[in-house]
């Protein structure tokens, strides 16, 4: 890419294309955690996330979920619909892990009877604080109707992906989604669904196959992401 990106985030760059309603999403090899405090370049990570996210979004297309993915362009880059993003991180949890364990004192690995849905305000300066629907409406981040649609979509995506990964002998512990509005005015899933944004545990061994390998200095990050990709390629199509 010769033109400067429209936006460079921690894990991806967004470039304009000749079509004003489309963007090129380019995955970087950067790994960050703890709101950017821990940072490292991990060769090959961008390529793995691009491929995994696209395969997962293609699976969602089969279930008529509207995602931004148009086409994978090469190993690290994809063409996507340009969205007007809600400044929200939508988190779905099936099993306790991460911040929930720290915040609520639940032990790691508790399987919930029903999924937990959380919203965070996407704002790095504030450390992406958790907010509720009253905050979202009062701060004009989304309307009541939009929150209801986003919540229903997030739970529907969980109902599709939990059994999809279970078939691959992977537990979908929790994950983060981001939504936006497309140029037809419809709510659309954006960003990525990858081991950077999901917790994946190998079903039998409970081995972590996601960014916790980086957060917790467990090593073998790309090897673990490759296990996820290989499982999807071998059985998830
Ligand atoms: P961050 O901004 O948190 O550092 P990334 O490095 O992943 O994260 O940057 C990707 C950015 O692109 C995010 O801010 C995300 O909200 C935004 N984004 C993702 N998909 C789209 C899309 N289809 N249209 C517009 N913006 C998008
Ligand atoms: N997550 C993410 N980006 C964020 C925060 C969370 O992709 O900025 C994902 C994270 O990978 C996990 C889920 O959302 O799959 C729940 O994360 P948690 O709240 O436990 O956050 P942590 O503090 O552990 O990142």
XYZ file of N, CA and C and ligand atoms in Angstrom:
763
model
N 0.839 -1.212 0.000
C 0.000 0.000 0.000
C 0.867 1.253 0.000
N 0.671 2.125 -0.984
C 1.494 3.326 -1.062
C 0.821 4.500 -0.356
N -0.523 4.584 -0.432
C -1.216 5.687 0.236
C -1.174 5.485 1.744
N -1.159 6.584 2.518
C -1.212 6.405 3.976
C -2.579 5.854 4.385
N -2.626 5.107 5.469
C -3.929 4.588 5.893
C -4.854 5.712 6.376
N -6.160 5.485 6.255
C -7.142 6.418 6.824
C -7.060 6.356 8.338
N -6.750 5.135 8.828
C -6.714 4.907 10.275
C -5.738 3.769 10.545
N -4.906 3.955 11.541
C -4.060 2.840 11.977
C -4.359 2.537 13.427
N -4.863 1.340 13.688
C -5.156 0.935 15.057
C -4.047 0.044 15.591
N -4.346 -0.658 16.688
C -3.333 -1.490 17.323
C -3.065 -2.763 16.513
N -4.094 -3.262 15.824
C -3.946 -4.547 15.137
C -4.196 -4.487 13.641
N -4.786 -3.383 13.185
C -5.143 -3.311 11.767
C -4.993 -1.881 11.248
N -4.885 -1.798 9.899
C -4.909 -0.487 9.242
C -6.088 -0.484 8.286
N -6.704 0.673 8.126
C -7.812 0.831 7.182
C -7.372 1.768 6.069
N -7.556 1.337 4.828
C -7.211 2.170 3.678
C -8.465 2.469 2.862
N -8.501 3.662 2.264
C -9.581 3.997 1.320
C -9.357 3.179 0.046
N -10.431 2.952 -0.691
C -10.317 2.287 -1.998
C -10.977 3.207 -3.035
N -10.983 2.781 -4.285
C -11.608 3.618 -5.333
C -13.118 3.701 -5.130
N -13.681 2.761 -4.369
C -15.111 2.778 -4.059
C -15.311 3.395 -2.666
N -16.012 4.545 -2.583
C -16.126 5.222 -1.288
C -16.862 4.420 -0.219
N -17.613 3.395 -0.630
C -18.321 2.621 0.403
C -17.561 1.339 0.785
N -16.302 1.236 0.308
C -15.500 0.055 0.657
C -14.145 0.471 1.220
N -13.611 -0.386 2.096
C -12.298 -0.136 2.698
C -11.429 -1.363 2.524
N -10.121 -1.129 2.531
C -9.195 -2.258 2.595
C -8.754 -2.377 4.055
N -8.957 -3.547 4.603
C -8.601 -3.818 6.006
C -7.314 -4.634 5.979
N -6.262 -4.100 6.573
C -4.963 -4.759 6.519
C -4.538 -5.165 7.929
N -4.324 -6.458 8.103
C -3.988 -6.980 9.443
C -2.492 -6.853 9.697
N -2.135 -6.343 10.879
C -0.727 -6.153 11.238
C -0.226 -7.345 12.067
N 1.094 -7.419 12.191
C 1.695 -8.469 13.015
C 1.907 -8.021 14.458
N 1.270 -6.901 14.806
C 1.436 -6.352 16.155
C 0.510 -7.069 17.141
N 1.048 -7.421 18.298
C 0.185 -7.935 19.374
C 0.225 -6.916 20.506
N -0.965 -6.540 21.006
C -0.997 -5.640 22.166
C -1.962 -6.213 23.200
N -1.712 -5.876 24.446
C -2.634 -6.288 25.526
C -2.572 -5.242 26.621
N -3.522 -5.331 27.542
C -3.613 -4.414 28.676
C -3.637 -2.963 28.160
N -4.558 -2.731 27.196
C -4.772 -1.402 26.619
C -3.480 -0.828 26.023
N -2.712 -1.691 25.374
C -1.517 -1.231 24.654
C -0.254 -1.209 25.508
N -0.362 -1.498 26.804
C 0.808 -1.433 27.688
C 1.825 -2.524 27.338
N 1.343 -3.675 26.884
C 2.231 -4.779 26.472
C 2.154 -4.864 24.955
N 3.286 -4.873 24.294
C 3.312 -4.766 22.829
C 4.430 -5.626 22.272
N 4.189 -6.284 21.153
C 5.230 -7.103 20.521
C 4.860 -7.346 19.063
N 5.872 -7.511 18.222
C 5.598 -7.892 16.836
C 5.717 -9.408 16.742
N 4.679 -10.034 16.196
C 4.695 -11.497 16.080
C 4.463 -11.849 14.617
N 5.545 -12.228 13.937
C 5.481 -12.481 12.494
C 4.442 -13.554 12.182
N 3.578 -13.252 11.240
C 2.591 -14.240 10.796
C 1.234 -14.104 11.463
N 1.143 -13.299 12.534
C -0.133 -13.192 13.246
C -1.216 -12.539 12.377
N -0.825 -11.485 11.648
C -1.797 -10.759 10.822
C -2.444 -11.675 9.794
N -1.621 -12.459 9.158
C -2.112 -13.385 8.135
C -3.088 -14.416 8.721
N -2.734 -14.940 9.889
C -3.611 -15.938 10.523
C -4.958 -15.322 10.905
N -4.933 -14.107 11.472
C -6.193 -13.469 11.867
C -7.052 -13.124 10.662
N -6.426 -12.643 9.589
C -7.175 -12.313 8.377
C -7.906 -13.559 7.872
N -7.182 -14.665 7.792
C -7.776 -15.876 7.228
C -8.846 -16.460 8.144
N -8.555 -16.495 9.449
C -9.529 -17.071 10.392
C -10.800 -16.213 10.417
N -10.623 -14.889 10.529
C -11.791 -14.006 10.610
C -12.667 -14.149 9.361
N -12.026 -14.236 8.204
C -12.814 -14.346 6.968
C -13.574 -15.673 6.901
N -12.933 -16.746 7.329
C -13.630 -18.047 7.315
C -14.809 -18.036 8.296
N -14.618 -17.399 9.446
C -15.707 -17.340 10.428
C -16.842 -16.459 9.891
N -16.486 -15.342 9.273
C -17.551 -14.470 8.726
C -18.278 -15.160 7.568
N -17.554 -15.952 6.781
C -18.226 -16.710 5.710
C -19.222 -17.706 6.301
N -18.853 -18.289 7.443
C -19.786 -19.201 8.127
C -21.033 -18.411 8.566
N -20.823 -17.196 9.073
C -21.969 -16.372 9.491
C -22.844 -15.994 8.296
N -22.219 -15.776 7.132
C -23.015 -15.468 5.923
C -23.973 -16.614 5.607
N -23.502 -17.850 5.827
C -24.374 -19.020 5.563
C -25.637 -18.949 6.415
N -25.519 -18.277 7.572
C -26.665 -18.144 8.483
C -27.337 -16.778 8.332
N -27.053 -16.109 7.209
C -27.691 -14.826 6.853
C -27.391 -13.687 7.837
N -26.201 -13.745 8.458
C -25.746 -12.621 9.289
C -25.029 -11.636 8.365
N -25.402 -10.368 8.479
C -24.807 -9.312 7.657
C -23.432 -8.935 8.228
N -22.342 -9.256 7.500
C -21.006 -8.837 7.956
C -20.391 -7.919 6.910
N -19.309 -7.252 7.317
C -18.655 -6.297 6.397
C -17.801 -6.979 5.334
N -17.544 -8.291 5.490
C -16.595 -8.950 4.571
C -17.131 -9.001 3.141
N -16.335 -8.480 2.216
C -16.662 -8.597 0.789
C -15.772 -9.676 0.174
N -14.471 -9.573 0.401
C -13.555 -10.482 -0.283
C -12.172 -10.470 0.375
N -11.549 -11.639 0.483
C -10.149 -11.693 0.921
C -9.288 -11.326 -0.279
N -8.386 -10.365 -0.111
C -7.597 -9.895 -1.260
C -6.249 -10.599 -1.349
N -5.632 -10.815 -0.209
C -4.363 -11.551 -0.150
C -4.189 -12.026 1.293
N -3.016 -12.546 1.631
C -2.842 -13.158 2.951
C -3.218 -12.238 4.114
N -2.894 -10.937 3.995
C -3.117 -10.049 5.152
C -4.230 -9.020 4.952
N -4.755 -8.923 3.733
C -5.690 -7.828 3.425
C -7.052 -8.327 2.947
N -8.092 -7.605 3.369
C -9.446 -7.942 2.915
C -10.197 -6.683 2.526
N -11.115 -6.853 1.585
C -11.993 -5.764 1.175
C -13.258 -5.871 2.023
N -13.637 -4.747 2.641
C -14.824 -4.772 3.516
C -15.725 -3.580 3.209
N -16.990 -3.704 3.642
C -17.903 -2.575 3.542
C -17.483 -1.531 4.577
N -17.471 -0.283 4.166
C -17.167 0.789 5.122
C -18.389 0.988 6.021
N -18.178 0.934 7.305
C -19.287 1.071 8.254
C -19.111 2.328 9.092
N -20.261 2.831 9.564
C -20.211 3.870 10.591
C -20.275 3.099 11.915
N -19.112 2.984 12.564
C -19.026 2.077 13.716
C -19.691 2.669 14.968
N -20.354 1.811 15.724
C -20.788 2.195 17.072
C -19.535 2.124 17.958
N -19.289 3.101 18.821
C -18.086 3.038 19.661
C -18.274 2.070 20.832
N -18.627 0.859 20.489
C -18.971 -0.151 21.511
C -18.222 -1.446 21.251
N -17.798 -2.098 22.313
C -17.325 -3.473 22.234
C -18.421 -4.320 22.854
N -18.911 -5.272 22.099
C -19.995 -6.133 22.572
C -19.361 -7.476 22.926
N -19.431 -7.826 24.205
C -18.756 -9.045 24.670
C -19.800 -10.098 25.039
N -19.567 -11.307 24.557
C -20.428 -12.435 24.911
C -19.560 -13.450 25.644
N -20.084 -13.959 26.768
C -19.312 -14.923 27.565
C -20.127 -16.190 27.799
N -19.497 -17.330 27.500
C -20.115 -18.628 27.791
C -19.484 -19.286 29.010
N -18.213 -18.972 29.255
C -17.425 -19.582 30.334
C -16.629 -18.456 30.994
N -16.475 -18.513 32.316
C -15.778 -17.417 32.994
C -14.280 -17.422 32.682
N -13.765 -16.229 32.408
C -12.331 -16.041 32.132
C -12.054 -14.542 32.153
N -10.777 -14.191 32.119
C -10.353 -12.806 31.912
C -10.877 -11.828 32.946
N -11.363 -10.679 32.457
C -11.738 -9.589 33.374
C -12.897 -9.973 34.280
N -13.768 -10.869 33.817
C -14.914 -11.266 34.652
C -14.438 -11.996 35.913
N -13.405 -12.806 35.765
C -12.850 -13.545 36.901
C -12.283 -12.557 37.924
N -11.553 -11.552 37.379
C -10.929 -10.553 38.270
C -11.987 -9.704 38.963
N -13.017 -9.297 38.165
C -14.006 -8.348 38.676
C -14.976 -8.985 39.669
N -15.429 -10.211 39.366
C -16.513 -10.799 40.161
C -16.070 -11.954 41.053
N -14.784 -12.293 40.974
C -14.278 -13.340 41.857
C -14.778 -14.738 41.538
N -15.311 -14.920 40.340
C -15.744 -16.259 39.905
C -14.485 -17.012 39.483
N -14.403 -18.315 39.757
C -13.197 -19.021 39.323
C -13.226 -19.242 37.812
N -12.041 -19.305 37.215
C -11.945 -19.464 35.764
C -12.511 -20.822 35.357
N -13.272 -20.837 34.259
C -13.745 -22.109 33.702
C -15.161 -22.474 34.099
N -15.874 -21.588 34.797
C -17.282 -21.882 35.146
C -18.139 -21.721 33.888
N -18.857 -22.802 33.552
C -19.728 -22.754 32.363
C -21.062 -22.153 32.778
N -21.446 -21.049 32.146
C -22.697 -20.379 32.522
C -23.901 -21.106 31.910
N -25.029 -21.081 32.645
C -26.253 -21.712 32.131
C -26.766 -20.970 30.907
N -26.557 -19.645 30.898
C -26.941 -18.861 29.716
C -25.850 -17.810 29.501
N -25.679 -17.359 28.247
C -24.572 -16.438 27.973
C -24.730 -15.087 28.663
N -23.594 -14.468 28.959
C -23.570 -13.110 29.523
C -23.241 -12.146 28.395
N -24.000 -11.045 28.323
C -23.753 -10.014 27.317
C -23.275 -8.751 28.040
N -22.173 -8.190 27.568
C -21.642 -6.961 28.180
C -21.350 -5.939 27.086
N -21.408 -4.656 27.459
C -20.992 -3.587 26.552
C -19.829 -2.822 27.193
N -18.835 -2.488 26.359
C -17.794 -1.572 26.799
C -17.780 -0.382 25.863
N -17.473 0.776 26.426
C -17.339 1.998 25.631
C -15.952 1.964 25.010
N -15.892 1.943 23.666
C -14.603 1.824 22.974
C -13.882 3.166 23.038
N -13.012 3.285 24.012
C -12.283 4.532 24.229
C -10.980 4.198 24.968
N -9.874 4.153 24.176
C -8.575 3.744 24.730
C -8.138 4.624 25.903
N -8.419 5.945 25.796
C -7.985 6.856 26.869
C -8.627 6.491 28.200
N -9.844 5.946 28.134
C -10.561 5.587 29.369
C -10.389 4.105 29.715
N -9.661 3.365 28.858
C -9.457 1.929 29.107
C -10.687 1.098 28.811
N -11.489 1.523 27.815
C -12.681 0.767 27.379
C -13.569 0.340 28.560
N -14.113 1.310 29.332
C -14.897 0.919 30.521
C -16.204 0.200 30.183
N -16.598 -0.705 31.083
C -17.884 -1.388 30.891
C -19.013 -0.382 31.139
N -20.025 -0.428 30.264
C -21.178 0.469 30.436
C -22.459 -0.340 30.264
N -23.595 0.238 30.686
C -24.860 -0.467 30.471
C -25.711 0.279 29.441
N -26.883 -0.229 29.174
C -27.708 0.348 28.100
C -28.153 1.780 28.429
N -28.293 2.084 29.729
C -28.663 3.458 30.102
C -27.553 4.442 29.721
N -26.283 4.039 29.981
C -25.154 4.890 29.570
C -25.163 5.074 28.052
N -25.386 3.978 27.336
C -25.315 4.025 25.868
C -26.347 5.021 25.321
N -27.555 4.961 25.872
C -28.617 5.849 25.389
C -28.339 7.295 25.833
N -27.971 7.478 27.105
C -27.740 8.839 27.613
C -26.582 9.524 26.886
N -25.570 8.735 26.498
C -24.394 9.313 25.823
C -24.564 9.320 24.302
N -25.768 8.923 23.829
C -26.059 8.889 22.384
C -25.088 8.017 21.593
N -24.675 6.900 22.181
C -23.764 5.998 21.460
C -24.553 5.084 20.529
N -25.822 4.823 20.890
C -26.745 4.038 20.053
C -28.141 4.247 20.632
N -29.169 3.988 19.798
C -30.545 4.137 20.294
C -30.982 2.833 20.968
N -32.106 2.911 21.677
C -32.678 1.716 22.312
C -32.889 0.609 21.278
N -33.443 1.014 20.129
C -33.728 0.042 19.063
C -32.437 -0.594 18.535
N -31.413 0.245 18.362
C -30.123 -0.287 17.883
C -29.511 -1.240 18.904
N -29.609 -0.881 20.195
C -29.063 -1.759 21.246
C -29.769 -3.119 21.193
N -31.100 -3.074 21.006
C -31.857 -4.339 20.960
C -31.409 -5.183 19.771
N -31.216 -4.550 18.607
C -30.777 -5.304 17.421
C -29.367 -5.864 17.618
N -28.473 -5.025 18.152
C -27.082 -5.457 18.370
C -27.041 -6.616 19.367
N -27.832 -6.513 20.435
C -27.845 -7.570 21.455
C -28.345 -8.883 20.853
N -29.438 -8.789 20.082
C -30.007 -10.003 19.481
C -29.006 -10.625 18.501
N -28.337 -9.773 17.725
C -27.356 -10.282 16.759
C -26.183 -10.961 17.468
N -25.682 -10.319 18.527
C -24.533 -10.882 19.250
C -24.875 -12.256 19.818
N -26.083 -12.388 20.379
C -26.484 -13.682 20.953
C -26.728 -14.713 19.849
N -27.255 -14.244 18.707
C -27.468 -15.159 17.572
C -26.118 -15.659 17.033
N -25.152 -14.755 16.951
C -23.805 -15.141 16.483
C -23.214 -16.178 17.441
N -23.432 -15.968 18.737
C -22.953 -16.955 19.717
C -23.605 -18.319 19.491
N -24.903 -18.318 19.211
C -25.612 -19.598 18.986
C -25.121 -20.302 17.726
N -24.586 -19.540 16.772
C -24.019 -20.143 15.555
C -22.588 -20.628 15.825
N -21.798 -19.779 16.488
C -20.363 -20.081 16.601
C -20.022 -21.077 17.712
N -20.831 -21.097 18.773
C -20.517 -22.051 19.864
C -20.532 -23.492 19.341
N -21.623 -23.934 18.673
C -21.596 -25.298 18.127
C -20.616 -25.471 16.973
N -20.401 -24.400 16.205
C -19.433 -24.473 15.089
C -18.040 -24.824 15.626
N -17.608 -24.129 16.689
C -16.286 -24.409 17.248
C -16.289 -25.718 18.051
N -17.416 -26.030 18.692
C -17.481 -27.293 19.454
C -17.217 -28.476 18.517
N -17.730 -28.381 17.302
C -17.507 -29.435 16.297
C -16.015 -29.580 15.980
N -15.275 -28.499 16.177
C -13.823 -28.519 15.936
C -13.043 -28.834 17.214
N -13.780 -29.274 18.260
C -13.154 -29.580 19.554
C -12.549 -28.320 20.199
N -13.218 -27.192 19.963
C -12.784 -25.927 20.573
C -13.955 -25.340 21.361
N -13.682 -24.939 22.612
C -14.709 -24.243 23.395
C -14.623 -22.752 23.121
N -15.747 -22.154 22.753
C -15.810 -20.700 22.566
C -16.116 -20.102 23.941
N -15.054 -19.662 24.615
C -15.172 -19.208 26.007
C -15.855 -17.839 26.074
N -15.305 -16.889 25.319
C -15.900 -15.544 25.221
C -15.371 -14.876 23.964
N -15.977 -13.768 23.583
C -15.506 -13.046 22.397
C -16.063 -11.631 22.381
N -15.418 -10.812 21.543
C -15.795 -9.399 21.412
C -16.220 -9.115 19.971
N -17.323 -8.412 19.825
C -17.804 -8.041 18.495
C -17.894 -6.517 18.403
N -17.802 -6.018 17.178
C -18.053 -4.591 16.921
C -19.024 -4.486 15.756
N -19.987 -3.594 15.902
C -21.005 -3.416 14.861
C -20.971 -1.986 14.328
N -21.500 -1.825 13.111
C -21.633 -0.492 12.518
C -22.854 -0.479 11.616
N -23.073 0.665 10.978
C -24.195 0.816 10.043
C -23.630 0.862 8.634
N -24.182 0.039 7.732
C -23.683 0.042 6.353
C -24.396 1.115 5.527
N -24.025 1.233 4.258
C -24.591 2.364 3.487
C -26.049 2.142 3.085
N -26.607 0.974 3.420
C -28.062 0.785 3.252
C -28.799 1.068 4.560
N -28.039 1.492 5.579
C -28.647 1.809 6.870
C -28.878 0.588 7.748
N -28.284 -0.556 7.339
C -28.501 -1.783 8.123
C -27.370 -1.995 9.129
N -27.683 -2.608 10.261
C -26.656 -2.947 11.246
C -25.842 -4.113 10.702
N -24.537 -3.977 10.766
C -23.635 -4.931 10.132
C -22.498 -5.264 11.096
N -22.081 -6.519 11.126
C -20.936 -6.919 11.953
C -19.649 -6.463 11.268
N -18.799 -5.754 12.007
C -17.529 -5.299 11.439
C -16.353 -5.913 12.162
N -15.216 -5.262 12.038
C -13.964 -5.628 12.717
C -13.546 -7.061 12.426
N -13.233 -7.861 13.438
C -12.700 -9.214 13.198
C -13.234 -10.188 14.227
N -13.225 -11.460 13.856
C -13.498 -12.537 14.821
C -12.326 -13.490 14.689
N -11.425 -13.452 15.642
C -10.166 -14.184 15.503
C -9.668 -14.573 16.895
N -8.554 -15.293 16.969
C -8.014 -15.613 18.304
C -7.521 -14.369 19.060
N -7.437 -13.219 18.363
C -7.137 -11.972 19.077
C -8.360 -11.459 19.825
N -9.549 -11.824 19.363
C -10.783 -11.234 19.916
C -11.710 -12.272 20.558
N -11.287 -13.522 20.528
C -12.074 -14.605 21.157
C -11.163 -15.361 22.113
N -11.749 -15.991 23.112
C -10.990 -16.999 23.865
C -11.412 -18.368 23.359
N -10.426 -19.138 22.941
C -10.649 -20.495 22.431
C -9.879 -21.475 23.308
N -10.562 -22.478 23.870
C -9.870 -23.522 24.633
C -10.058 -24.852 23.931
N -8.976 -25.590 23.809
C -9.065 -26.937 23.250
C -9.970 -27.738 24.190
N -10.950 -28.416 23.622
C -12.030 -29.022 24.416
C -11.539 -29.976 25.513
N -10.599 -30.872 25.171
C -10.159 -31.891 26.137
C -9.104 -31.345 27.095
N -8.070 -30.723 26.506
C -6.904 -30.340 27.320
C -7.060 -28.969 27.975
N -8.054 -28.161 27.492
C -8.263 -26.770 27.944
C -7.072 -25.875 27.580
N -6.227 -26.336 26.679
C -5.104 -25.508 26.226
C -5.639 -24.231 25.575
N -5.018 -23.108 25.898
C -5.468 -21.825 25.357
C -4.920 -21.633 23.944
N -5.829 -21.332 23.010
C -5.446 -21.209 21.597
C -5.712 -19.779 21.115
N -5.462 -18.797 21.967
C -5.861 -17.419 21.669
C -4.874 -16.426 22.264
N -5.265 -15.159 22.272
C -4.337 -14.095 22.684
C -3.916 -14.182 24.147
N -4.587 -14.980 24.945
C -4.120 -15.191 26.322
C -2.695 -15.769 26.318
N -2.294 -16.427 25.232
C -0.914 -16.948 25.157
C 0.078 -15.785 25.211
N -0.343 -14.648 24.629
C 0.487 -13.434 24.674
C 0.309 -12.725 26.021
N -0.968 -12.563 26.440
C -1.231 -11.858 27.704
C -0.495 -12.537 28.860
N -0.475 -13.884 28.843
C 0.074 -14.634 29.980
C 1.471 -15.181 29.707
N 2.100 -14.718 28.622
C 3.462 -15.167 28.254
C 3.584 -16.689 28.164
N 2.617 -17.307 27.510
C 2.644 -18.779 27.407
C 3.451 -19.259 26.200
N 3.783 -18.328 25.281
C 4.568 -18.705 24.085
C 3.713 -19.387 23.029
N 4.365 -19.747 21.909
C 3.706 -20.488 20.812
C 2.395 -19.859 20.327
N 2.372 -18.530 20.218
C 1.121 -17.885 19.807
C 0.727 -18.262 18.381
N 1.649 -18.090 17.435
C 1.249 -18.370 16.044
C 0.941 -19.857 15.856
N 1.658 -20.714 16.570
C 1.378 -22.157 16.477
C -0.065 -22.430 16.916
N -0.494 -21.762 17.986
C -1.852 -21.980 18.494
C -2.905 -21.425 17.535
N -2.634 -20.221 16.978
C -3.578 -19.639 16.016
C -3.664 -20.559 14.782
N -2.505 -21.155 14.423
C -2.502 -22.046 13.252
C -3.338 -23.300 13.515
N -3.334 -23.772 14.769
C -4.174 -24.932 15.129
C -5.640 -24.585 14.857
N -6.047 -23.371 15.265
C -7.438 -22.937 15.036
C -7.719 -22.908 13.532
N -6.821 -22.304 12.754
C -7.021 -22.218 11.301
C -7.110 -23.614 10.683
N -6.185 -24.487 11.069
C -6.158 -25.838 10.477
C -7.446 -26.599 10.809
N -7.936 -26.433 12.035
C -9.179 -27.119 12.419
C -10.337 -26.611 11.565
N -10.393 -25.278 11.365
C -11.471 -24.711 10.539
C -11.361 -25.242 9.116
N -10.124 -25.272 8.593
C -9.935 -25.710 7.204
C -10.244 -27.195 7.036
N -9.955 -27.979 8.086
C -10.160 -29.421 7.920
C -11.614 -29.840 8.136
N -12.309 -29.177 9.081
C -13.663 -29.663 9.402
C -14.741 -28.598 9.356
N -14.327 -27.308 9.330
C -15.323 -26.264 9.551
C -15.981 -25.725 8.297
N -15.692 -26.316 7.133
C -16.224 -25.738 5.883
C -17.614 -26.250 5.550
P -8.145 -0.433 17.638
O -8.801 0.729 16.955
O -8.931 -0.867 18.852
O -6.684 -0.226 17.914
P -7.765 -2.176 15.296
O -6.297 -2.006 15.149
O -8.322 -3.525 15.107
O -8.321 -1.700 16.692
O -8.402 -1.134 14.285
C -9.458 -1.398 13.494
C -10.419 -0.226 13.581
O -11.278 -0.267 12.465
C -11.301 -0.283 14.818
O -11.378 1.020 15.378
C -12.659 -0.725 14.286
O -13.723 -0.179 15.043
C -12.633 -0.166 12.882
N -13.385 -0.940 11.898
C -13.463 -2.285 11.799
N -14.212 -2.645 10.747
C -14.627 -1.505 10.142
C -15.429 -1.214 8.993
N -15.958 -2.187 8.275
N -15.651 0.093 8.687
C -15.113 1.088 9.436
N -14.345 0.875 10.517
C -14.093 -0.403 10.870
N -11.613 -8.432 23.922
C -11.134 -7.851 22.757
N -10.741 -6.544 22.786
C -10.804 -5.790 23.898
C -11.294 -6.376 25.081
C -11.692 -7.700 25.067
O -11.080 -8.507 21.715
O -10.448 -4.591 23.844
C -12.034 -9.846 23.927
C -11.045 -10.730 24.672
O -10.088 -11.265 23.778
C -11.948 -11.800 25.227
C -13.288 -11.103 25.461
O -13.250 -9.941 24.641
O -12.139 -12.828 24.263
C -13.533 -10.728 26.901
O -12.421 -9.997 27.348
P -12.239 -9.561 28.872
O -13.302 -8.599 29.251
O -12.078 -10.753 29.740
O -10.947 -8.701 28.771
P -9.433 -8.883 29.084
O -9.249 -7.864 30.151
O -9.137 -10.258 29.513
O -8.835 -8.505 27.747
